[in-house]
mmCIF file of C-alpha atoms in Angstrom:
data_model
loop_
_atom_site.group_PDB
_atom_site.id
_atom_site.type_symbol
_atom_site.label_atom_id
_atom_site.label_comp_id
_atom_site.label_asym_id
_atom_site.label_seq_id
_atom_site.Cartn_x
_atom_site.Cartn_y
_atom_site.Cartn_z
ATOM 1 C CA MET M 50 -27.025 -85.272 -32.169
ATOM 2 C CA LEU M 51 -25.817 -88.850 -32.280
ATOM 3 C CA ARG M 52 -27.310 -91.013 -29.569
ATOM 4 C CA ALA M 53 -25.220 -92.878 -27.012
ATOM 5 C CA THR M 54 -26.192 -96.172 -28.648
ATOM 6 C CA THR M 55 -24.768 -94.953 -31.952
ATOM 7 C CA ILE M 56 -21.488 -93.901 -30.320
ATOM 8 C CA ARG M 57 -21.347 -97.260 -28.548
ATOM 9 C CA ARG M 58 -21.776 -99.133 -31.821
ATOM 10 C CA LEU M 59 -19.064 -97.083 -33.544
ATOM 11 C CA PHE M 60 -16.508 -97.762 -30.826
ATOM 12 C CA ARG M 61 -17.325 -101.436 -30.695
ATOM 13 C CA ALA M 62 -16.784 -101.592 -34.446
ATOM 14 C CA ALA M 63 -13.382 -99.918 -34.040
ATOM 15 C CA TYR M 64 -12.200 -101.841 -31.004
ATOM 16 C CA LEU M 65 -14.189 -105.061 -31.535
ATOM 17 C CA GLN M 66 -14.177 -105.996 -27.868
ATOM 18 C CA PRO M 67 -13.089 -103.079 -25.678
ATOM 19 C CA PRO M 68 -11.911 -104.206 -22.248
ATOM 20 C CA ALA M 69 -14.171 -103.771 -19.237
ATOM 21 C CA LEU M 70 -13.578 -100.993 -16.760
ATOM 22 C CA THR M 71 -11.033 -101.816 -14.108
ATOM 23 C CA ARG M 72 -11.809 -101.761 -10.445
ATOM 24 C CA GLN M 73 -9.764 -98.636 -10.134
ATOM 25 C CA SER M 74 -12.607 -96.598 -11.580
ATOM 26 C CA SER M 75 -14.576 -97.214 -8.403
ATOM 27 C CA ALA M 76 -11.523 -96.840 -6.190
ATOM 28 C CA ALA M 77 -10.854 -93.399 -7.603
ATOM 29 C CA ALA M 78 -13.521 -91.417 -5.772
ATOM 30 C CA PRO M 79 -15.327 -89.146 -8.250
ATOM 31 C CA ASN M 80 -15.617 -86.364 -5.721
ATOM 32 C CA LEU M 81 -11.867 -86.230 -5.186
ATOM 33 C CA ILE M 82 -10.393 -82.759 -5.439
ATOM 34 C CA LEU M 83 -6.649 -82.968 -5.082
ATOM 35 C CA GLU M 84 -5.433 -80.456 -2.569
ATOM 36 C CA ASN M 85 -2.752 -80.011 0.031
ATOM 37 C CA ASN M 86 -3.483 -77.271 2.549
ATOM 38 C CA ASP M 87 -0.357 -77.859 4.601
ATOM 39 C CA GLU M 88 2.257 -76.996 2.028
ATOM 40 C CA GLU M 89 2.476 -75.426 -1.367
ATOM 41 C CA LEU M 90 2.145 -77.793 -4.295
ATOM 42 C CA VAL M 91 5.088 -77.652 -6.656
ATOM 43 C CA THR M 92 5.992 -79.400 -9.866
ATOM 44 C CA THR M 93 8.516 -82.127 -9.088
ATOM 45 C CA GLN M 94 9.774 -82.361 -12.650
ATOM 46 C CA PRO M 95 10.586 -79.553 -15.079
ATOM 47 C CA VAL M 96 7.967 -78.644 -17.636
ATOM 48 C CA PRO M 97 9.173 -79.726 -21.102
ATOM 49 C CA LYS M 98 10.105 -76.943 -23.473
ATOM 50 C CA PRO M 99 7.346 -76.055 -25.921
ATOM 51 C CA PRO M 100 7.823 -77.439 -29.426
ATOM 52 C CA THR M 101 8.715 -75.021 -32.179
ATOM 53 C CA ALA M 102 5.633 -75.366 -34.316
ATOM 54 C CA SER M 103 2.962 -73.168 -35.800
ATOM 55 C CA PRO M 104 0.064 -71.922 -33.619
ATOM 56 C CA LEU M 105 -3.013 -74.063 -33.115
ATOM 57 C CA THR M 106 -4.765 -74.629 -36.386
ATOM 58 C CA ASP M 107 -8.415 -75.458 -36.853
ATOM 59 C CA VAL M 108 -8.414 -78.468 -39.158
ATOM 60 C CA SER M 109 -12.181 -78.903 -39.142
ATOM 61 C CA SER M 110 -12.571 -77.725 -42.761
ATOM 62 C CA ARG M 111 -12.964 -81.355 -43.854
ATOM 63 C CA HIS M 112 -15.221 -82.296 -40.943
ATOM 64 C CA HIS M 113 -16.680 -80.343 -38.042
ATOM 65 C CA SER M 114 -18.890 -82.871 -36.246
ATOM 66 C CA MET M 115 -19.275 -86.571 -35.604
ATOM 67 C CA THR M 116 -21.622 -86.954 -38.565
ATOM 68 C CA SER M 117 -19.434 -85.057 -41.019
ATOM 69 C CA PHE M 118 -16.356 -86.977 -39.843
ATOM 70 C CA LEU M 119 -18.080 -90.312 -40.432
ATOM 71 C CA ALA M 120 -19.082 -89.137 -43.903
ATOM 72 C CA HIS M 121 -15.487 -88.036 -44.535
ATOM 73 C CA ALA M 122 -14.160 -91.384 -43.292
ATOM 74 C CA THR M 123 -16.511 -93.237 -45.618
ATOM 75 C CA ALA M 124 -15.639 -91.036 -48.610
ATOM 76 C CA THR M 125 -11.901 -91.508 -48.050
ATOM 77 C CA SER M 126 -12.155 -95.217 -47.106
ATOM 78 C CA LEU M 127 -10.495 -94.491 -43.771
ATOM 79 C CA SER M 128 -9.973 -97.751 -41.886
ATOM 80 C CA LYS M 129 -11.984 -98.015 -38.668
ATOM 81 C CA ALA M 130 -9.006 -99.766 -37.110
ATOM 82 C CA SER M 131 -6.623 -96.877 -37.822
ATOM 83 C CA THR M 132 -5.380 -94.631 -35.040
ATOM 84 C CA VAL M 133 -6.654 -91.600 -36.969
ATOM 85 C CA TYR M 134 -10.197 -92.974 -37.066
ATOM 86 C CA ILE M 135 -10.235 -94.099 -33.435
ATOM 87 C CA GLY M 136 -8.593 -90.905 -32.162
ATOM 88 C CA THR M 137 -10.821 -88.533 -34.134
ATOM 89 C CA LEU M 138 -13.956 -90.467 -33.220
ATOM 90 C CA TYR M 139 -12.995 -90.199 -29.562
ATOM 91 C CA GLU M 140 -12.308 -86.458 -29.813
ATOM 92 C CA TYR M 141 -15.788 -85.811 -31.199
ATOM 93 C CA THR M 142 -17.256 -88.114 -28.548
ATOM 94 C CA VAL M 143 -15.548 -86.088 -25.799
ATOM 95 C CA LEU M 144 -16.643 -82.806 -27.393
ATOM 96 C CA ALA M 145 -20.289 -83.912 -27.342
ATOM 97 C CA SER M 146 -20.179 -85.611 -23.924
ATOM 98 C CA LEU M 147 -18.730 -82.632 -22.026
ATOM 99 C CA ARG M 148 -21.299 -80.213 -23.442
ATOM 100 C CA ARG M 149 -23.786 -81.031 -20.694
ATOM 101 C CA LEU M 150 -21.219 -79.991 -18.063
ATOM 102 C CA GLY M 151 -20.856 -76.535 -19.619
ATOM 103 C CA PHE M 152 -17.957 -77.124 -22.021
ATOM 104 C CA THR M 153 -18.099 -75.346 -25.388
ATOM 105 C CA LEU M 154 -15.295 -76.899 -27.432
ATOM 106 C CA THR M 155 -13.750 -76.829 -30.891
ATOM 107 C CA ARG M 156 -11.636 -79.592 -32.344
ATOM 108 C CA THR M 157 -8.077 -78.595 -33.274
ATOM 109 C CA GLY M 158 -6.610 -82.078 -33.687
ATOM 110 C CA GLY M 159 -4.129 -82.629 -36.495
ATOM 111 C CA ARG M 160 -0.417 -82.734 -37.225
ATOM 112 C CA SER M 161 0.055 -79.131 -36.074
ATOM 113 C CA ASP M 162 -2.139 -79.323 -32.959
ATOM 114 C CA ARG M 163 0.915 -79.100 -30.640
ATOM 115 C CA GLY M 164 -0.603 -81.704 -28.348
ATOM 116 C CA ILE M 165 -3.981 -79.956 -28.007
ATOM 117 C CA ASP M 166 -6.986 -81.814 -29.421
ATOM 118 C CA LEU M 167 -9.846 -79.616 -28.197
ATOM 119 C CA ARG M 168 -9.990 -76.034 -26.984
ATOM 120 C CA GLY M 169 -12.735 -73.766 -25.763
ATOM 121 C CA HIS M 170 -14.354 -72.599 -22.542
ATOM 122 C CA TRP M 171 -15.845 -74.201 -19.447
ATOM 123 C CA THR M 172 -19.014 -72.476 -18.336
ATOM 124 C CA ILE M 173 -20.485 -73.784 -15.091
ATOM 125 C CA PRO M 174 -24.242 -73.010 -14.959
ATOM 126 C CA SER M 175 -24.130 -71.840 -11.331
ATOM 127 C CA LEU M 176 -21.414 -69.361 -12.236
ATOM 128 C CA ALA M 177 -23.552 -68.187 -15.133
ATOM 129 C CA ARG M 178 -26.378 -67.313 -12.774
ATOM 130 C CA ASN M 179 -24.025 -65.621 -10.333
ATOM 131 C CA SER M 180 -22.478 -63.516 -13.095
ATOM 132 C CA THR M 181 -25.778 -61.817 -13.919
ATOM 133 C CA LYS M 182 -25.793 -58.228 -12.729
ATOM 134 C CA ALA M 183 -28.584 -56.832 -10.592
ATOM 135 C CA GLY M 184 -31.565 -55.845 -12.697
ATOM 136 C CA GLU M 185 -30.520 -58.032 -15.630
ATOM 137 C CA ASN M 186 -32.679 -60.854 -16.873
ATOM 138 C CA PRO M 187 -30.780 -62.418 -19.773
ATOM 139 C CA SER M 188 -32.592 -64.996 -21.867
ATOM 140 C CA ASN M 189 -29.467 -67.131 -21.876
ATOM 141 C CA PRO M 190 -27.396 -66.971 -18.649
ATOM 142 C CA LEU M 191 -24.840 -69.270 -20.253
ATOM 143 C CA GLU M 192 -24.019 -66.635 -22.865
ATOM 144 C CA THR M 193 -23.598 -64.062 -20.092
ATOM 145 C CA LEU M 194 -20.923 -66.185 -18.452
ATOM 146 C CA LYS M 195 -19.136 -66.847 -21.724
ATOM 147 C CA ALA M 196 -18.588 -63.117 -21.974
ATOM 148 C CA ASN M 197 -17.591 -62.661 -18.335
ATOM 149 C CA ASN M 198 -16.475 -65.588 -16.202
ATOM 150 C CA SER M 199 -15.930 -68.625 -18.427
ATOM 151 C CA ILE M 200 -12.714 -70.574 -17.971
ATOM 152 C CA PRO M 201 -10.505 -71.144 -21.043
ATOM 153 C CA VAL M 202 -9.639 -74.828 -21.391
ATOM 154 C CA LEU M 203 -7.206 -76.907 -23.446
ATOM 155 C CA LEU M 204 -7.920 -80.642 -23.738
ATOM 156 C CA GLN M 205 -5.656 -83.507 -24.691
ATOM 157 C CA CYS M 206 -7.541 -86.721 -25.536
ATOM 158 C CA LYS M 207 -6.141 -90.242 -25.134
ATOM 159 C CA ALA M 208 -8.158 -92.974 -26.863
ATOM 160 C CA LEU M 209 -6.020 -95.767 -25.423
ATOM 161 C CA ARG M 210 -6.834 -99.232 -24.119
ATOM 162 C CA ARG M 211 -4.328 -98.848 -21.303
ATOM 163 C CA THR M 212 -4.452 -96.499 -18.320
ATOM 164 C CA SER M 213 -2.517 -93.241 -18.413
ATOM 165 C CA SER M 214 0.761 -92.847 -16.530
ATOM 166 C CA PRO M 215 2.270 -89.829 -14.753
ATOM 167 C CA SER M 216 4.293 -89.189 -17.912
ATOM 168 C CA THR M 217 1.078 -88.189 -19.684
ATOM 169 C CA ILE M 218 0.619 -85.411 -17.135
ATOM 170 C CA ARG M 219 4.121 -84.135 -17.917
ATOM 171 C CA GLU M 220 3.174 -84.296 -21.589
ATOM 172 C CA LEU M 221 0.072 -82.228 -20.811
ATOM 173 C CA GLU M 222 2.224 -79.680 -19.006
ATOM 174 C CA GLY M 223 4.422 -79.458 -22.083
ATOM 175 C CA ALA M 224 1.404 -78.932 -24.333
ATOM 176 C CA PHE M 225 0.207 -76.200 -21.976
ATOM 177 C CA ALA M 226 3.594 -74.480 -22.134
ATOM 178 C CA GLY M 227 3.543 -74.700 -25.929
ATOM 179 C CA ALA M 228 0.054 -73.265 -26.391
ATOM 180 C CA PRO M 229 -0.362 -69.980 -28.282
ATOM 181 C CA THR M 230 -0.036 -66.767 -26.284
ATOM 182 C CA GLY M 231 -3.770 -66.211 -26.167
ATOM 183 C CA TRP M 232 -4.281 -69.540 -24.401
ATOM 184 C CA ARG M 233 -1.075 -69.828 -22.378
ATOM 185 C CA ASN M 234 -1.934 -67.803 -19.275
ATOM 186 C CA GLU M 235 -2.892 -68.224 -15.628
ATOM 187 C CA ASN M 236 -6.609 -68.301 -16.451
ATOM 188 C CA THR M 237 -6.408 -71.395 -18.671
ATOM 189 C CA VAL M 238 -7.008 -74.935 -17.393
ATOM 190 C CA ALA M 239 -5.409 -77.930 -19.144
ATOM 191 C CA ILE M 240 -7.347 -81.208 -19.027
ATOM 192 C CA LEU M 241 -6.230 -84.735 -19.847
ATOM 193 C CA VAL M 242 -9.153 -86.854 -21.110
ATOM 194 C CA SER M 243 -8.823 -90.626 -21.169
ATOM 195 C CA MET M 244 -10.974 -93.691 -21.772
ATOM 196 C CA LYS M 245 -9.527 -95.222 -18.608
ATOM 197 C CA PRO M 246 -9.700 -93.998 -14.983
ATOM 198 C CA ALA M 247 -6.832 -92.098 -13.413
ATOM 199 C CA THR M 248 -4.301 -94.239 -11.608
ATOM 200 C CA LYS M 249 -2.913 -93.237 -8.235
ATOM 201 C CA GLY M 250 0.218 -91.967 -9.969
ATOM 202 C CA VAL M 251 -1.805 -89.770 -12.331
ATOM 203 C CA ARG M 252 -3.885 -88.333 -9.482
ATOM 204 C CA GLU M 253 -0.737 -87.512 -7.536
ATOM 205 C CA ALA M 254 0.900 -85.949 -10.607
ATOM 206 C CA VAL M 255 -2.121 -83.700 -11.122
ATOM 207 C CA GLY M 256 -1.977 -82.674 -7.469
ATOM 208 C CA ARG M 257 1.753 -81.932 -7.558
ATOM 209 C CA SER M 258 1.640 -79.817 -10.685
ATOM 210 C CA GLY M 259 2.208 -76.100 -10.400
ATOM 211 C CA LEU M 260 -0.218 -75.573 -13.287
ATOM 212 C CA PRO M 261 -4.056 -75.624 -13.222
ATOM 213 C CA LEU M 262 -4.653 -79.194 -14.393
ATOM 214 C CA ALA M 263 -7.573 -81.620 -14.413
ATOM 215 C CA PHE M 264 -8.202 -85.223 -15.425
ATOM 216 C CA CYS M 265 -11.426 -86.463 -16.982
ATOM 217 C CA MET M 266 -12.507 -89.977 -17.912
ATOM 218 C CA VAL M 267 -14.932 -90.295 -20.822
ATOM 219 C CA ASP M 268 -15.487 -93.905 -21.814
ATOM 220 C CA GLY M 269 -16.027 -95.229 -25.315
ATOM 221 C CA GLU M 270 -19.776 -94.835 -24.972
ATOM 222 C CA GLY M 271 -19.469 -91.130 -24.196
ATOM 223 C CA VAL M 272 -20.231 -91.395 -20.481
ATOM 224 C CA VAL M 273 -18.288 -89.026 -18.207
ATOM 225 C CA ARG M 274 -17.170 -91.261 -15.348
ATOM 226 C CA GLN M 275 -14.454 -89.290 -13.555
ATOM 227 C CA LEU M 276 -13.426 -85.660 -13.138
ATOM 228 C CA ILE M 277 -10.717 -84.455 -10.759
ATOM 229 C CA TRP M 278 -8.686 -81.256 -10.570
ATOM 230 C CA ASN M 279 -5.969 -79.694 -8.438
ATOM 231 C CA ARG M 280 -6.198 -76.761 -6.083
ATOM 232 C CA TRP M 281 -5.176 -74.235 -8.724
ATOM 233 C CA VAL M 282 -8.381 -75.060 -10.594
ATOM 234 C CA SER M 283 -10.360 -74.856 -7.347
ATOM 235 C CA GLN M 284 -9.058 -71.337 -6.836
ATOM 236 C CA LYS M 285 -10.412 -70.335 -10.244
ATOM 237 C CA MET M 286 -13.775 -72.074 -9.894
ATOM 238 C CA GLY M 287 -14.407 -71.569 -6.213
ATOM 239 C CA GLU M 288 -13.986 -74.067 -3.403
ATOM 240 C CA GLN M 289 -17.741 -74.784 -3.295
ATOM 241 C CA PHE M 290 -17.729 -76.643 -6.599
ATOM 242 C CA GLY M 291 -17.201 -80.382 -6.771
ATOM 243 C CA VAL M 292 -18.438 -83.513 -8.490
ATOM 244 C CA GLY M 293 -20.812 -86.332 -7.593
ATOM 245 C CA LEU M 294 -22.385 -89.402 -9.165
ATOM 246 C CA ARG M 295 -25.774 -89.736 -10.818
ATOM 247 C CA TYR M 296 -27.281 -93.135 -11.509
ATOM 248 C CA THR M 297 -29.403 -93.611 -14.617
ATOM 249 C CA VAL M 298 -31.507 -96.643 -15.523
ATOM 250 C CA ARG M 299 -31.611 -97.470 -19.233
ATOM 251 C CA GLY M 300 -33.682 -100.552 -19.873
ATOM 252 C CA GLU M 301 -32.219 -103.327 -17.743
ATOM 253 C CA GLU M 302 -28.906 -101.532 -17.245
ATOM 254 C CA THR M 303 -27.989 -99.017 -14.546
ATOM 255 C CA SER M 304 -25.155 -96.648 -15.361
ATOM 256 C CA GLU M 305 -23.403 -93.932 -13.410
ATOM 257 C CA GLU M 306 -22.068 -90.627 -14.646
ATOM 258 C CA ILE M 307 -20.443 -87.526 -13.233
ATOM 259 C CA VAL M 308 -22.433 -84.418 -12.289
ATOM 260 C CA LEU M 309 -21.187 -81.061 -11.035
ATOM 261 C CA THR M 310 -22.173 -79.880 -7.572
ATOM 262 C CA ASP M 311 -22.370 -76.484 -5.880
ATOM 263 C CA LYS M 312 -22.056 -76.769 -2.088
ATOM 264 C CA GLY M 313 -23.188 -80.370 -2.371
ATOM 265 C CA ARG M 314 -26.224 -79.604 -4.542
ATOM 266 C CA VAL M 315 -26.334 -81.075 -8.040
ATOM 267 C CA ILE M 316 -26.015 -78.469 -10.788
ATOM 268 C CA GLN M 317 -28.500 -78.925 -13.599
ATOM 269 C CA ASP M 318 -26.920 -80.051 -16.840
ATOM 270 C CA VAL M 319 -26.480 -77.602 -19.699
ATOM 271 C CA ARG M 320 -28.604 -78.690 -22.626
ATOM 272 C CA GLU M 321 -27.642 -77.044 -25.860
ATOM 273 C CA GLY M 322 -28.738 -77.775 -29.394
ATOM 274 C CA GLY M 323 -26.332 -78.664 -32.136
ATOM 275 C CA GLU M 324 -24.229 -81.635 -32.942
ATOM 276 C CA GLY M 325 -20.911 -82.789 -31.586
#
């Protein structure tokens, strides 16, 4: 698996001097779960009609991981300044970074992705333990949940210098509506992933949506810095789940990253082998 320092070097090479995080990242509380218990949340704008395109296609035949993509980029002389390079690099960074939170993802990005860059399942470790039947002692509780209670997820990644706007949430809703039948159902959660924190407008748009939506910030170094969702996602996960902050000291630097919580207790990260 590529180390965080390697990912950091790759993004710096692509962006040269990526801008620093805005103050809004601290203003947007990481434990925010958008809800409104007084009235039903409704979508204020119509969901765009799904595009008439072919179903999601796995385009990973040429590359299936960060390492194989970098080899492919070198072999094809793909410019590190191109949107294809930056976007694909970010998609693999997100895929690897969310693994510790229980996400098992596959890249689908390409011309026929219909707005979906990653798809897969979200398996929260606490749910994995709870899904084990009495008398069972599975060697891998995570696999038990994948077969029983995992949440299907569709991710749209935005490797942009600027912050996202509420229009990106409407775009996510459109991608959700255009997903193949097997993924377009009430059990699926759509997630917008960005290199920048959610603005107030984005947080409100997520809360207003009538679909199960979430927003996640993964920076260029692969650190998960923000994760919020609306009440429709809470209903699927359970109201006891939330997010908190964990501080890690690396050398002379102290960084913070998101962790999942169960009734206020930090859920241990999922550590799986393999390469993102």
